[in-house]
Tab-separated table of C-alpha atoms in Angstrom:
chain	number	residue	atom	x	y	z
A	626	MET	CA	98.249	96.040	105.116
A	627	ASP	CA	96.490	99.592	104.994
A	628	SER	CA	93.044	99.943	104.841
A	629	ILE	CA	90.643	103.120	104.463
A	630	ALA	CA	88.326	104.440	106.460
A	631	VAL	CA	85.061	106.148	105.063
A	632	ARG	CA	82.079	108.126	106.951
A	633	GLY	CA	78.849	109.434	105.436
A	634	ASN	CA	78.482	112.492	106.028
A	635	GLY	CA	76.818	114.430	103.050
A	636	PRO	CA	77.452	116.026	100.072
A	637	LEU	CA	80.825	117.038	98.466
A	638	PHE	CA	81.788	120.489	97.073
A	639	GLY	CA	85.017	121.378	95.606
A	640	GLU	CA	87.385	120.769	92.611
A	641	ILE	CA	89.343	117.545	91.639
A	642	PRO	CA	92.094	117.464	89.000
A	643	VAL	CA	92.175	114.037	87.240
A	644	SER	CA	95.718	112.349	87.115
A	645	GLY	CA	97.393	110.845	84.106
A	646	ALA	CA	96.130	107.632	82.916
A	647	LYS	CA	97.234	104.425	84.468
A	648	ASN	CA	96.226	102.652	81.565
A	649	SER	CA	98.342	104.973	79.226
A	650	ALA	CA	101.469	105.635	81.237
A	651	ILE	CA	102.048	101.955	81.802
A	652	LYS	CA	102.339	101.275	77.765
A	653	LEU	CA	104.522	104.355	77.295
A	654	MET	CA	106.550	103.531	79.646
A	655	ALA	CA	107.116	100.075	78.070
A	656	ALA	CA	107.565	102.034	74.524
A	657	THR	CA	110.597	103.900	75.793
A	658	ILE	CA	112.188	100.364	75.324
A	659	LEU	CA	112.068	100.750	71.982
A	660	THR	CA	114.398	103.837	71.548
A	661	ASP	CA	118.394	104.719	72.688
A	662	GLN	CA	117.370	108.258	73.265
A	663	PRO	CA	115.508	109.817	76.341
A	664	VAL	CA	112.071	109.959	76.675
A	665	ARG	CA	110.295	112.047	79.235
A	666	LEU	CA	106.730	111.236	80.368
A	667	THR	CA	104.912	114.180	81.643
A	668	ASN	CA	101.583	114.222	84.004
A	669	MET	CA	102.722	111.208	84.846
A	670	PRO	CA	100.621	109.104	87.676
A	671	ARG	CA	102.405	107.975	90.770
A	672	LEU	CA	100.793	104.674	91.572
A	673	ALA	CA	102.259	101.403	92.601
A	674	ASP	CA	101.596	99.768	88.968
A	675	THR	CA	104.255	102.698	87.737
A	676	LYS	CA	106.318	101.685	90.351
A	677	PHE	CA	106.682	98.225	89.536
A	678	LEU	CA	106.983	98.722	85.943
A	679	GLY	CA	110.114	101.121	86.766
A	680	GLN	CA	111.633	98.529	88.837
A	681	LEU	CA	110.948	96.039	85.920
A	682	LEU	CA	112.635	98.845	83.111
A	683	ARG	CA	115.441	98.956	85.469
A	684	GLN	CA	116.129	95.496	85.112
A	685	PHE	CA	116.752	95.882	81.545
A	686	GLY	CA	119.067	98.862	82.216
A	687	VAL	CA	116.914	101.888	81.570
A	688	GLU	CA	117.595	104.485	83.622
A	689	VAL	CA	114.095	105.816	85.296
A	690	THR	CA	114.280	109.350	87.044
A	691	GLU	CA	111.129	110.607	88.719
A	692	SER	CA	110.837	114.522	89.207
A	693	ASP	CA	108.263	117.372	90.094
A	694	GLY	CA	108.241	119.800	87.326
A	695	PRO	CA	107.419	124.026	87.867
A	696	ASP	CA	103.575	123.565	87.852
A	697	GLY	CA	102.880	121.060	90.641
A	698	GLU	CA	99.961	118.899	89.792
A	699	GLY	CA	99.448	120.416	85.888
A	700	VAL	CA	100.615	118.323	82.786
A	701	ASN	CA	104.168	119.488	83.218
A	702	GLY	CA	104.113	118.649	86.915
A	703	GLN	CA	105.194	115.309	87.978
A	704	GLN	CA	107.222	113.461	85.093
A	705	THR	CA	109.448	110.623	84.450
A	706	LEU	CA	112.664	110.363	82.691
A	707	PHE	CA	113.622	106.937	81.098
A	708	ASN	CA	117.074	106.202	79.125
A	709	ALA	CA	116.918	102.913	77.424
A	710	LYS	CA	120.304	103.678	76.011
A	711	GLU	CA	121.807	100.492	76.495
A	712	ILE	CA	119.602	97.323	77.032
A	713	THR	CA	121.538	95.024	79.685
A	714	SER	CA	119.230	92.359	80.185
A	715	THR	CA	115.842	91.166	78.185
A	716	PHE	CA	115.233	88.992	81.081
A	717	ALA	CA	111.815	89.729	82.975
A	718	PRO	CA	111.201	87.355	86.141
A	719	TYR	CA	108.239	86.246	87.426
A	720	ASP	CA	108.643	87.934	90.635
A	721	LEU	CA	108.353	91.491	88.988
A	722	VAL	CA	106.061	90.592	86.077
A	723	ARG	CA	103.541	89.361	88.522
A	724	GLN	CA	103.189	92.141	90.498
A	725	MET	CA	101.188	93.512	87.435
A	726	ARG	CA	99.753	91.797	84.428
A	727	ALA	CA	100.380	94.560	81.986
A	728	SER	CA	103.967	94.391	82.455
A	729	PHE	CA	103.974	91.386	80.125
A	730	ASN	CA	103.772	93.652	77.376
A	731	VAL	CA	107.616	94.536	77.517
A	732	LEU	CA	108.018	91.343	76.006
A	733	GLY	CA	107.145	93.147	72.024
A	734	PRO	CA	109.421	96.202	72.544
A	735	LEU	CA	112.315	93.902	73.585
A	736	LEU	CA	111.974	91.681	70.767
A	737	ALA	CA	111.794	94.394	68.515
A	738	ARG	CA	114.415	96.328	69.944
A	739	THR	CA	117.131	93.623	70.776
A	740	GLY	CA	115.718	90.564	68.921
A	741	HIS	CA	115.342	88.138	71.871
A	742	ALA	CA	113.490	88.417	74.931
A	743	LYS	CA	112.607	86.021	77.832
A	744	VAL	CA	109.624	87.044	80.050
A	745	SER	CA	107.590	85.403	82.650
A	746	LEU	CA	103.794	84.494	81.746
A	747	PRO	CA	101.766	86.955	83.897
A	748	GLY	CA	99.718	84.491	85.863
A	749	GLY	CA	96.072	84.761	86.811
A	750	CYS	CA	93.495	87.331	87.116
A	751	THR	CA	90.658	87.871	89.624
A	752	ILE	CA	88.565	89.564	86.901
A	753	GLY	CA	88.867	86.457	84.628
A	754	ALA	CA	91.413	84.636	82.556
A	755	ARG	CA	92.772	87.295	79.773
A	756	PRO	CA	94.851	84.710	78.546
A	757	VAL	CA	98.071	85.847	76.455
A	758	ASP	CA	97.421	84.087	73.147
A	759	LEU	CA	96.495	86.796	71.091
A	760	HIS	CA	99.549	88.559	71.986
A	761	LEU	CA	102.099	85.441	71.313
A	762	ASP	CA	100.192	84.705	68.019
A	763	ALA	CA	100.063	88.279	66.429
A	764	LEU	CA	104.246	88.233	67.292
A	765	ALA	CA	104.418	84.843	65.830
A	766	ARG	CA	102.815	86.314	62.966
A	767	LEU	CA	105.309	88.960	62.583
A	768	GLY	CA	108.112	86.260	62.384
A	769	ALA	CA	108.992	85.713	66.070
A	770	GLU	CA	109.899	82.360	67.370
A	771	ILE	CA	108.321	81.581	70.426
A	772	GLU	CA	108.695	78.733	73.121
A	773	LEU	CA	106.944	78.254	76.303
A	774	GLU	CA	108.762	76.261	79.078
A	775	GLU	CA	108.411	76.446	82.937
A	776	GLY	CA	106.136	79.554	82.772
A	777	TYR	CA	108.060	81.500	80.790
A	778	VAL	CA	108.011	82.708	77.186
A	779	THR	CA	111.231	82.632	75.322
A	780	ALA	CA	111.225	84.945	71.835
A	781	VAL	CA	113.470	85.049	69.413
A	782	ALA	CA	114.005	87.051	65.956
A	783	PRO	CA	117.178	86.233	64.364
A	784	LYS	CA	116.122	87.749	61.133
A	785	GLY	CA	114.284	90.582	62.894
A	786	LEU	CA	110.613	91.020	62.630
A	787	LYS	CA	108.529	91.294	59.830
A	788	GLY	CA	105.122	93.165	58.795
A	789	ALA	CA	102.355	90.988	58.411
A	790	GLU	CA	98.220	91.311	57.966
A	791	ILE	CA	96.806	90.522	61.594
A	792	GLU	CA	92.974	90.442	62.334
A	793	PHE	CA	92.444	90.102	65.854
A	794	PRO	CA	89.410	87.173	66.793
A	795	PHE	CA	88.106	89.515	68.906
A	796	VAL	CA	88.628	93.383	70.351
A	797	SER	CA	91.836	93.584	72.661
A	798	VAL	CA	93.418	96.325	74.074
A	799	GLY	CA	96.352	94.616	75.224
A	800	ALA	CA	97.067	92.719	72.439
A	801	THR	CA	96.159	95.629	70.092
A	802	GLU	CA	99.017	97.526	72.084
A	803	HIS	CA	101.664	94.954	72.462
A	804	THR	CA	101.456	93.836	68.986
A	805	LEU	CA	101.665	97.883	67.881
A	806	MET	CA	104.783	98.334	69.986
A	807	ALA	CA	106.167	95.231	68.177
A	808	ALA	CA	105.468	96.465	64.775
A	809	VAL	CA	106.780	100.144	64.541
A	810	LEU	CA	110.434	98.679	64.389
A	811	ALA	CA	109.248	95.433	62.035
A	812	GLU	CA	110.388	95.568	58.486
A	813	GLY	CA	107.713	96.443	55.929
A	814	THR	CA	103.964	97.055	56.461
A	815	THR	CA	101.832	95.895	59.183
A	816	VAL	CA	97.779	96.124	59.452
A	817	LEU	CA	95.986	95.520	62.283
A	818	ARG	CA	92.354	94.846	62.105
A	819	ARG	CA	89.875	94.756	64.687
A	820	ALA	CA	92.415	96.961	66.604
A	821	ALA	CA	91.045	98.271	69.874
A	822	ARG	CA	90.147	102.119	69.754
A	823	GLU	CA	90.848	103.073	73.271
A	824	PRO	CA	91.700	106.592	74.031
A	825	GLU	CA	94.761	105.147	75.604
A	826	ILE	CA	95.800	103.683	72.477
A	827	GLY	CA	95.213	106.483	70.437
A	828	ASP	CA	97.845	108.242	73.276
A	829	LEU	CA	100.218	105.575	72.551
A	830	VAL	CA	99.893	106.061	68.520
A	831	ARG	CA	100.475	109.552	68.858
A	832	CYS	CA	103.791	109.287	71.282
A	833	LEU	CA	105.174	106.511	68.927
A	834	THR	CA	104.412	108.914	65.923
A	835	ALA	CA	106.041	111.775	67.480
A	836	MET	CA	108.934	109.238	68.006
A	837	GLY	CA	109.386	108.814	64.582
A	838	ALA	CA	106.945	105.933	63.996
A	839	LYS	CA	104.471	105.442	60.770
A	840	ILE	CA	101.107	104.659	61.588
A	841	GLU	CA	97.756	105.253	60.112
A	842	GLY	CA	94.396	104.662	61.221
A	843	VAL	CA	94.779	106.237	64.643
A	844	ASP	CA	91.119	106.056	66.434
A	845	THR	CA	89.906	103.466	64.295
A	846	ASP	CA	89.931	99.600	64.287
A	847	VAL	CA	92.216	99.392	61.396
A	848	LEU	CA	95.708	100.555	62.322
A	849	THR	CA	98.692	100.550	59.282
A	850	ILE	CA	102.421	100.741	60.633
A	851	THR	CA	105.180	101.118	58.050
A	852	GLY	CA	108.359	99.626	59.979
A	853	VAL	CA	111.206	101.933	60.526
A	854	SER	CA	114.891	101.288	61.720
A	855	SER	CA	114.813	103.273	64.795
A	856	LEU	CA	112.908	105.981	66.739
A	857	THR	CA	114.276	109.218	68.636
A	858	GLY	CA	113.201	110.497	72.040
A	859	VAL	CA	110.148	112.489	72.967
A	860	ASP	CA	108.558	114.672	75.665
A	861	TRP	CA	104.852	113.442	75.933
A	862	PRO	CA	102.312	114.559	78.359
A	863	VAL	CA	100.182	111.024	79.423
A	864	ILE	CA	96.647	111.571	78.520
A	865	ALA	CA	94.119	111.979	81.619
A	866	ASP	CA	92.971	109.029	83.623
A	867	ARG	CA	89.059	108.751	82.085
A	868	ILE	CA	88.564	105.868	85.131
A	869	GLU	CA	89.685	107.923	87.512
A	870	MET	CA	87.532	110.764	86.172
A	871	GLY	CA	84.441	108.499	85.988
A	872	SER	CA	85.192	107.573	89.204
A	873	TYR	CA	84.978	110.925	90.938
A	874	ALA	CA	82.072	111.348	88.897
A	875	CYS	CA	79.932	108.682	90.445
A	876	ALA	CA	81.445	109.934	94.060
A	877	ALA	CA	79.919	113.166	93.459
A	878	ALA	CA	76.721	111.888	91.847
A	879	MET	CA	76.432	109.528	94.926
A	880	ALA	CA	77.320	111.698	97.838
A	881	GLY	CA	75.442	114.891	96.005
A	882	GLY	CA	76.356	118.398	96.001
A	883	GLU	CA	78.754	119.997	93.280
A	884	VAL	CA	81.897	118.790	92.033
A	885	ARG	CA	84.251	120.037	89.158
A	886	LEU	CA	86.470	117.845	87.539
A	887	THR	CA	89.635	119.579	85.849
A	888	ARG	CA	92.577	118.424	83.629
A	889	ALA	CA	90.478	116.380	81.257
A	890	SER	CA	87.829	116.055	78.614
A	891	ALA	CA	84.403	115.500	78.997
A	892	GLY	CA	84.116	112.899	76.160
A	893	LEU	CA	86.462	110.814	77.521
A	894	ILE	CA	83.596	109.546	79.650
A	895	GLN	CA	80.681	110.231	77.442
A	896	SER	CA	78.983	106.847	77.865
A	897	LEU	CA	79.338	107.216	81.680
A	898	THR	CA	77.730	110.759	81.954
A	899	ASP	CA	74.852	109.626	79.270
A	900	ARG	CA	73.816	107.342	81.849
A	901	MET	CA	74.058	109.576	84.625
A	902	VAL	CA	72.215	111.961	83.130
A	903	GLU	CA	69.396	109.636	82.846
A	904	ALA	CA	69.521	109.261	86.245
A	905	GLY	CA	68.974	112.374	87.543
A	906	VAL	CA	72.520	113.795	87.888
A	907	GLU	CA	73.367	117.169	86.216
A	908	VAL	CA	76.390	116.814	83.991
A	909	THR	CA	77.868	120.214	82.612
A	910	PRO	CA	80.981	120.040	80.395
A	911	THR	CA	83.900	122.549	80.642
A	912	ASP	CA	86.939	123.700	78.990
A	913	ASP	CA	89.046	121.197	80.887
A	914	GLY	CA	86.629	118.656	81.967
A	915	VAL	CA	82.977	118.194	83.940
A	916	VAL	CA	80.830	119.370	86.339
A	917	VAL	CA	79.184	116.961	88.497
A	918	LYS	CA	75.846	118.107	90.646
A	919	ARG	CA	72.912	116.685	92.207
A	920	ASP	CA	70.424	117.587	94.981
A	921	PRO	CA	71.326	115.201	97.922
A	922	THR	CA	67.814	115.414	98.697
A	923	GLN	CA	66.476	113.971	95.776
A	924	ARG	CA	66.634	109.908	95.200
A	925	LEU	CA	68.579	108.868	91.539
A	926	LYS	CA	66.539	106.863	89.178
A	927	ALA	CA	67.485	103.345	88.336
A	928	VAL	CA	69.411	102.822	84.820
A	929	ASN	CA	70.364	99.912	83.283
A	930	VAL	CA	73.725	99.330	81.540
A	931	ALA	CA	75.769	97.221	79.458
A	932	THR	CA	79.558	97.239	79.308
A	933	GLU	CA	81.157	96.947	75.735
A	934	VAL	CA	84.296	98.076	74.282
A	935	TYR	CA	84.956	101.509	73.742
A	936	PRO	CA	83.188	103.941	72.969
A	937	GLY	CA	80.540	102.060	74.816
A	938	PHE	CA	80.294	101.804	78.561
A	939	ALA	CA	83.643	100.569	80.065
A	940	THR	CA	84.117	97.768	82.118
A	941	ASP	CA	86.483	99.381	84.381
A	942	LEU	CA	83.593	101.937	85.668
A	943	GLN	CA	80.941	99.267	86.129
A	944	ALA	CA	81.565	98.645	89.773
A	945	GLN	CA	81.392	101.995	90.489
A	946	PHE	CA	78.019	102.540	88.515
A	947	MET	CA	76.664	99.443	90.581
A	948	ALA	CA	77.667	101.344	93.643
A	949	LEU	CA	76.023	104.285	92.603
A	950	MET	CA	72.961	102.280	91.687
A	951	THR	CA	72.338	100.722	95.191
A	952	THR	CA	70.656	103.777	96.783
A	953	ALA	CA	68.727	104.827	93.403
A	954	GLU	CA	64.554	104.475	93.146
A	955	GLY	CA	63.935	101.398	91.264
A	956	GLU	CA	65.671	98.206	89.718
A	957	SER	CA	68.814	98.483	87.368
A	958	VAL	CA	70.252	95.721	85.367
A	959	ILE	CA	73.843	96.011	84.650
A	960	HIS	CA	75.223	93.347	82.251
A	961	GLU	CA	79.081	92.827	82.125
A	962	ASN	CA	79.917	91.712	78.685
A	963	ILE	CA	83.723	92.087	78.755
A	964	PHE	CA	85.317	90.067	81.620
A	965	GLU	CA	83.817	86.943	83.301
A	966	ASN	CA	83.942	87.067	86.932
A	967	ARG	CA	83.771	90.932	87.235
A	968	PHE	CA	80.987	90.956	89.958
A	969	MET	CA	82.755	90.253	92.893
A	970	HIS	CA	82.377	93.625	94.479
A	971	ALA	CA	78.356	92.501	94.560
A	972	PRO	CA	78.662	90.824	97.863
A	973	GLU	CA	80.959	93.612	99.670
A	974	LEU	CA	78.380	96.161	98.437
A	975	ALA	CA	75.510	93.879	99.999
A	976	ARG	CA	77.425	94.154	103.651
A	977	LEU	CA	76.645	97.574	102.891
A	978	GLY	CA	73.105	96.920	102.781
A	979	ALA	CA	72.666	96.795	99.030
A	980	ASP	CA	70.096	94.206	97.568
A	981	ILE	CA	71.864	92.598	94.556
A	982	SER	CA	71.545	89.367	92.584
A	983	VAL	CA	73.793	88.407	89.977
A	984	HIS	CA	73.621	85.357	87.580
A	985	ALA	CA	76.371	84.538	85.171
A	986	GLY	CA	76.767	87.982	83.685
A	987	GLU	CA	74.057	90.104	84.942
A	988	ALA	CA	73.500	91.549	88.185
A	989	ARG	CA	70.228	93.228	89.253
A	990	VAL	CA	70.274	96.432	91.876
A	991	CYS	CA	67.188	97.090	93.625
A	992	GLY	CA	67.800	100.557	95.207
A	993	VAL	CA	67.546	100.648	99.086
A	994	PRO	CA	66.807	104.082	100.695
A	995	GLN	CA	69.756	103.809	102.819
A	996	LEU	CA	73.435	102.004	103.132
A	997	LYS	CA	75.384	101.330	106.233
A	998	GLY	CA	78.507	101.214	107.405
A	999	ALA	CA	80.273	97.858	107.703
A	1000	PRO	CA	84.093	96.099	107.207
A	1001	VAL	CA	84.345	95.374	103.827
A	1002	MET	CA	87.255	94.198	101.428
A	1003	ALA	CA	88.549	95.274	97.876
A	1004	THR	CA	88.680	92.246	95.714
A	1005	ASP	CA	90.256	94.194	92.841
A	1006	LEU	CA	90.988	97.837	91.479
A	1007	ARG	CA	87.695	99.040	90.610
A	1008	ALA	CA	85.976	97.298	93.192
A	1009	SER	CA	87.863	98.639	95.881
A	1010	VAL	CA	86.962	102.294	94.510
A	1011	SER	CA	83.173	101.137	94.527
A	1012	LEU	CA	83.028	100.218	97.832
A	1013	VAL	CA	84.939	104.161	98.856
A	1014	ILE	CA	81.821	105.631	96.689
A	1015	ALA	CA	79.193	103.719	98.853
A	1016	GLY	CA	80.758	104.487	101.975
A	1017	LEU	CA	80.514	107.932	101.018
A	1018	VAL	CA	76.884	107.947	101.828
A	1019	ALA	CA	76.425	104.719	104.084
A	1020	GLU	CA	75.445	105.734	107.839
A	1021	GLY	CA	78.198	105.146	109.941
A	1022	GLU	CA	81.653	104.256	109.117
A	1023	THR	CA	82.923	101.957	106.276
A	1024	THR	CA	86.213	100.308	106.887
A	1025	ILE	CA	87.722	98.837	103.338
A	1026	GLY	CA	90.393	96.296	103.576
A	1027	ARG	CA	93.345	95.222	101.115
A	1028	VAL	CA	93.564	98.684	99.618
A	1029	TYR	CA	96.782	97.879	97.861
A	1030	HIS	CA	94.484	96.938	95.220
A	1031	LEU	CA	92.986	100.977	95.142
A	1032	ASP	CA	97.029	102.195	95.527
A	1033	ARG	CA	97.336	100.528	91.846
A	1034	GLY	CA	95.493	102.894	90.214
A	1035	PHE	CA	94.023	105.782	92.243
A	1036	GLU	CA	96.650	108.348	93.062
A	1037	ARG	CA	95.933	110.455	96.370
A	1038	LEU	CA	92.333	109.179	96.575
A	1039	GLU	CA	91.774	110.008	100.577
A	1040	GLU	CA	93.437	113.811	99.804
A	1041	LYS	CA	91.224	114.436	96.596
A	1042	LEU	CA	87.813	113.398	98.299
A	1043	GLY	CA	88.986	114.846	101.828
A	1044	ARG	CA	89.334	118.553	99.776
A	1045	CYS	CA	85.698	118.309	98.727
A	1046	GLY	CA	84.462	117.503	102.343
A	1047	ALA	CA	84.408	113.599	102.259
A	1048	GLN	CA	85.377	112.320	105.695
A	1049	ILE	CA	88.100	109.613	104.554
A	1050	ARG	CA	91.231	108.518	106.353
A	1051	ARG	CA	93.763	105.815	105.682
A	1052	ILE	CA	94.569	103.506	108.627
A	1053	THR	CA	98.391	102.231	108.314
A	1054	GLY	CA	98.700	98.612	109.103
A	1055	GLU	CA	96.087	95.905	109.420
A	1056	GLY	CA	92.882	97.650	109.809
A	1057	GLU	CA	89.448	96.369	110.410
A	1058	GLY	CA	88.640	95.251	106.915
A	1059	GLY	CA	91.756	93.766	106.557
A	1060	GLY	CA	93.349	90.341	105.903
A	1061	ASP	CA	95.117	88.017	103.278
A	1062	GLY	CA	91.538	86.704	102.283
């Protein structure tokens, strides 16, 4: 089990290209099931999660071919060609689905394309229950007959899916994406109310539209889908990863210096950069990203945040912002309103000397002048990078164990931070902070 070692060594200077968004890529990959024509996704991140989903798609008979384009790291660089000409299986076994929760979202596309599917329930999640009831209820509204038995969902639609009006009881990114993918091939019109509005959903809508789907209301909370009989292939660039972008913005603000984040849009992380500016960070939008600048001799000011659905402050950036606040002057209050049990990074940051108290969905962070390196353990994907961010300014060395969490969503992190002057390295095998936990 690999570890990552970080040594606090001063400010960062340089440029970091933002990769394609994990949360968009995996849903676009699932959408390739909907057509028997080739789909080429460019700006593809190479991550553990995309690897897992690629394995699952091959289980269904989808040909998955990775390649590198002519412009290296550019949007036409890393690309993957998917060819679902023939679906040879509609069974998604537990051993594959358990590796990544979002792989459950193959159920809708399989059902829409073939009329039947058997997919394992995804199991638990370290950051909260995240039940799939909304997904199954929506598919049932579209006419699917669903049975749950021995940890599997069996769904059939012998007469095809039919359009329906569906109002989600609360905003759910996964349920919105899943229902959307099923509805594009359903007969008639489907209306999704209280739909999530994340940029990754907009990316999925635009890609499906380019494939021939008829969808109105992109980037709003009401999506109207008029079903079509089939979709075509497409070449589609994956949107930039706003969570990766925000994470590196926090890293630059934490360490100080000046870092330019490229191949992205400043608007993707507006809710974060507004809080960073309030804390004393200089953020300058550019044509292809942002420049983050801070004088490392000046302490940041404590700022309160509350996570909200998009366009509010992203729950996936909460851990990174908490790390940033650990050395800010004053007390910051962080409210987590999206997921229960998403403060598991707090005790690990406390091992580095942070002063954090957690009560239910609220964390109070009293800034300290200096953090000190120690062995810590990643508890989930976003928590893992928060420990890297804290390690950039901690005295001595911080060793982060169980970084397989980090590998699920961050591409070449050591290389990207290392280019800007960070002292960061990967330790192959059992590291000081490793262990199964």
